[in-house]
XYZ file of N, CA and C in Angstrom:
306
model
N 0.822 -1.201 0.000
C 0.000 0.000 0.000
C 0.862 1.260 0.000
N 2.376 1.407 0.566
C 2.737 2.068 0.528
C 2.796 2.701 -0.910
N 3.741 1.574 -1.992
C 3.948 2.220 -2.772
C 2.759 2.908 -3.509
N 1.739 2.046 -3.544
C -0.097 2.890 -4.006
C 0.218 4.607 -3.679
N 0.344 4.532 -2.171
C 0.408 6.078 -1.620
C 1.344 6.874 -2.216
N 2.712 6.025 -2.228
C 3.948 6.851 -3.196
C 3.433 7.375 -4.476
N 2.889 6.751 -5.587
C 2.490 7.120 -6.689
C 1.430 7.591 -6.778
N 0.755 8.145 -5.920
C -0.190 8.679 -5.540
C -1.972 8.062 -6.381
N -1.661 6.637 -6.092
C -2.931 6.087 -6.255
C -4.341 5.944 -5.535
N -3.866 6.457 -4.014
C -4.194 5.900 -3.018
C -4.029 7.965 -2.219
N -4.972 8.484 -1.235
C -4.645 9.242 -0.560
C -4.546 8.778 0.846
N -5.166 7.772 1.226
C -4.851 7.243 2.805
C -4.717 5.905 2.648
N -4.499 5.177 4.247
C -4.164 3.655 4.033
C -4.570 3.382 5.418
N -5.300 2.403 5.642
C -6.852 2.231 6.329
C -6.457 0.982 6.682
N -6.586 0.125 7.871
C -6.550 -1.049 8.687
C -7.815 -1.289 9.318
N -8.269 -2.633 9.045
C -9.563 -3.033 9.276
C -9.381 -4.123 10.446
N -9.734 -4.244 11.512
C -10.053 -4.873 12.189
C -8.896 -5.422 12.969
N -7.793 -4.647 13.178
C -6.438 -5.307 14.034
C -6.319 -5.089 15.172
N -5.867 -5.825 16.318
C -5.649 -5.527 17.393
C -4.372 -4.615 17.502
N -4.368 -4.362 18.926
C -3.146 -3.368 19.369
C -1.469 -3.875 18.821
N -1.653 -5.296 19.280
C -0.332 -5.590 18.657
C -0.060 -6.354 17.442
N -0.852 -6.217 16.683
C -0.624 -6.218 14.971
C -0.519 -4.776 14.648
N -1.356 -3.692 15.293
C -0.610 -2.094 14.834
C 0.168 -1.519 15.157
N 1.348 -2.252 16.094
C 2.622 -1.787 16.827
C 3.611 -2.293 15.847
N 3.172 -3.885 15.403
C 3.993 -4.447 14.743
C 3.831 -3.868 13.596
N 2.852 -3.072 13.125
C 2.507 -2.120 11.310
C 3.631 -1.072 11.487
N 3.018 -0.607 12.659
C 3.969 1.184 13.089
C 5.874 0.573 12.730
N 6.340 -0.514 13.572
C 7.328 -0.525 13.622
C 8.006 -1.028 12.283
N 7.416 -1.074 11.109
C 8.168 -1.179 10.119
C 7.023 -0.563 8.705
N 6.781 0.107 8.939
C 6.102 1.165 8.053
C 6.919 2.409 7.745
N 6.831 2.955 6.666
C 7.040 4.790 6.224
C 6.120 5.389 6.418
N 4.969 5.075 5.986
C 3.362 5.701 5.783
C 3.120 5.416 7.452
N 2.150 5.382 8.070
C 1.460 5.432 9.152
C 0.523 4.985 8.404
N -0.466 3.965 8.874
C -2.296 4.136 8.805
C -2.989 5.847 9.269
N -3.663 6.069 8.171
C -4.690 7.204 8.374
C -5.718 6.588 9.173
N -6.360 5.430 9.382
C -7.614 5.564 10.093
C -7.071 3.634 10.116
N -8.395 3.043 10.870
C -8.454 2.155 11.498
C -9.625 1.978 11.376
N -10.465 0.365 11.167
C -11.593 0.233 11.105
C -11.803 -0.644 12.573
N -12.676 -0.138 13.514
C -12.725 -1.054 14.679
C -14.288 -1.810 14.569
N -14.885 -2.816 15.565
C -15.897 -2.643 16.031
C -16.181 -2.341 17.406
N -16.916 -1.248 17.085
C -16.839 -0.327 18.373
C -18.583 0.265 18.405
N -19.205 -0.155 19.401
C -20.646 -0.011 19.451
C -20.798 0.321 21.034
N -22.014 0.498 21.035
C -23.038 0.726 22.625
C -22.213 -0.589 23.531
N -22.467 -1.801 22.959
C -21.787 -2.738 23.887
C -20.220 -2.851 24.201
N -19.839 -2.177 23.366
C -18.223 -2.570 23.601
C -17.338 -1.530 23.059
N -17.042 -0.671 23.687
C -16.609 1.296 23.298
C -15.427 0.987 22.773
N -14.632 0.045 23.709
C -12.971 -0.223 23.825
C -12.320 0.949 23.579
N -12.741 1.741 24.936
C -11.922 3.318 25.131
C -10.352 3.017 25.349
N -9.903 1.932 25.800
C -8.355 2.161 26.076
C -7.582 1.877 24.546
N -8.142 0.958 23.209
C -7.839 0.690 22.117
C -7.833 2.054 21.055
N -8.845 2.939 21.944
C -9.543 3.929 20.836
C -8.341 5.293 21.011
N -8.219 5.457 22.614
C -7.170 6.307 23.362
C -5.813 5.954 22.567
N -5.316 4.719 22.809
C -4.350 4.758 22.256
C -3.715 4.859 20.836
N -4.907 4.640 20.037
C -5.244 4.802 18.606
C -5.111 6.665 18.182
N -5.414 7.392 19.165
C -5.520 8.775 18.619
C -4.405 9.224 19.431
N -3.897 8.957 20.083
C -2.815 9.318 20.606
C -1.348 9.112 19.096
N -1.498 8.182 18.584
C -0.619 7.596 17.775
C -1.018 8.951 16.345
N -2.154 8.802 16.413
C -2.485 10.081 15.602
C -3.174 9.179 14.156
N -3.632 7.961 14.598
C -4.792 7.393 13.678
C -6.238 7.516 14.302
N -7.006 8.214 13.339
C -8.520 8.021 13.287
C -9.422 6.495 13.330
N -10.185 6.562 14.027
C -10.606 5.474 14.249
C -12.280 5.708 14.072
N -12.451 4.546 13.293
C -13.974 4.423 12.606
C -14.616 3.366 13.034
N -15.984 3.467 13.487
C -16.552 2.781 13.953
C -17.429 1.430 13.120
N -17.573 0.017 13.224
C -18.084 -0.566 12.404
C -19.328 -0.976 13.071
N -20.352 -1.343 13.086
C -21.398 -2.213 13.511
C -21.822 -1.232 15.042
N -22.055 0.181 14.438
C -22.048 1.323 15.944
C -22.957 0.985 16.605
N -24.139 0.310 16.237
C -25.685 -0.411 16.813
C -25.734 -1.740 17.552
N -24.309 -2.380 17.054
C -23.885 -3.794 17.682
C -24.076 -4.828 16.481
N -22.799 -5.588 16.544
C -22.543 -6.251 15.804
C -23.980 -7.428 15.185
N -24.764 -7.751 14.335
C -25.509 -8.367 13.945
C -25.500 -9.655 14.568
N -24.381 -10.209 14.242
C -24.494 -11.360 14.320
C -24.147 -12.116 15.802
N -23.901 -10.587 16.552
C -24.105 -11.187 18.149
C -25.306 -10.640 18.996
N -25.750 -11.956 19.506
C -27.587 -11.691 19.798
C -27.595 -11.716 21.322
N -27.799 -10.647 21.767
C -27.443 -9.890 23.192
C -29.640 -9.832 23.104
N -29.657 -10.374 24.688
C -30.907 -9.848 24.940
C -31.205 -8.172 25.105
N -30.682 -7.624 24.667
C -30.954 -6.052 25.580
C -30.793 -4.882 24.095
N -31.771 -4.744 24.225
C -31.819 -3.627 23.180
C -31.548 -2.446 23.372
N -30.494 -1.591 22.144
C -29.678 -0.063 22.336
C -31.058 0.808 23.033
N -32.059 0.490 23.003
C -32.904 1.375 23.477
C -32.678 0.863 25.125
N -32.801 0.175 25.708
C -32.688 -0.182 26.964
C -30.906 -0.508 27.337
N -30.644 0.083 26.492
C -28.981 0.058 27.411
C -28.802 1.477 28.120
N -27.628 0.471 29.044
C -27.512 1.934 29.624
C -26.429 2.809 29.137
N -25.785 2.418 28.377
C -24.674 3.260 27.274
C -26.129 4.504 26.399
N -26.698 3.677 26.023
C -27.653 4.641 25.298
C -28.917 5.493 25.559
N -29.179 4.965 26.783
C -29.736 6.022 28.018
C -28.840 7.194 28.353
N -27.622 6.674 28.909
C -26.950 7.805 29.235
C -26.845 9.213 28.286
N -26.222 8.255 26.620
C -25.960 9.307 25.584
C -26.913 10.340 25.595
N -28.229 9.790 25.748
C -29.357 10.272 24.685
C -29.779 11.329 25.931
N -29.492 11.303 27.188
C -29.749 12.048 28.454
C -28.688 13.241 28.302
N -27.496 12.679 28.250
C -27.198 13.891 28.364
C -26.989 15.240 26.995
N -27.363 14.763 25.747
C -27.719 15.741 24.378
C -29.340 16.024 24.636
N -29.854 15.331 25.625
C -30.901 15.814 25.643
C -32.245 15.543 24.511
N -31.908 14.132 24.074
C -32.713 13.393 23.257
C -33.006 12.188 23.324
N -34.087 11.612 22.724
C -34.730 10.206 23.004
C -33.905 9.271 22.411
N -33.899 7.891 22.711
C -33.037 6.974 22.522
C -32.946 6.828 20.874
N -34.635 6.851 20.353
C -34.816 6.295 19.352
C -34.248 7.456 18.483
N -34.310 8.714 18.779
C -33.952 9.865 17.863
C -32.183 9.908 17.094
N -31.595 9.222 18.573
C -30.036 9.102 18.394
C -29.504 7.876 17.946
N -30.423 6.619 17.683
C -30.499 5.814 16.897
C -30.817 5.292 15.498
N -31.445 7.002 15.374
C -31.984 7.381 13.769
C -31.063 7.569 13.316
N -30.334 8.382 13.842
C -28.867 9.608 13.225
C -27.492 8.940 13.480
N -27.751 7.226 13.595
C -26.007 7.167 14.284
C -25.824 6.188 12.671
């Protein structure tokens, strides 16, 4: 991918789904840096210390499956969580409104 970016085929270079130490092991023998990062990162599972250390490094991090992953079947619906109670309390909107717009 680098060279893509060298010849300017490519304006960023994007990592989908790696843990912390597959992107230490990217960083430590890369030129380019990753521009962004694809995580899954939803109501059930924020993974603030993955996300922290991700913007600290100075990659953007994008959220995949922000509603919760499909294919994992959790009794408790984003409307009755308390991740999404909280959100929607403190912007000062209904669960379902901030579930329209995410």
């Amino acid at each position: 991918m680098e060279t893509q970016f060298y010849a300017g085929r490519t304006r960023f270079i994007g990592l989908c789904h790696f843990n912390m130490d597959q992107v230490s092991r990217i960083l430590e023998g890369c030129n380019v840096k990753p521009h962004f990062i694809q995580l899954d990162v939803n109501a059930y599972s924020m993974r603030h210390s993955e996300r922290y250390s991700l913007v600290k490094l100075g990659i953007n991090v994008i959220a995949t499956y922000s509603l919760g992953n499909p294919d994992l079947q959790i009794d408790v619906s984003p409307q009755d969580s308390v991740p999404g109670n909280t959100v929607s309390l403190s912007v000062g909107r209904d669960v379902r409104q901030m579930l329209q717009t995410s």
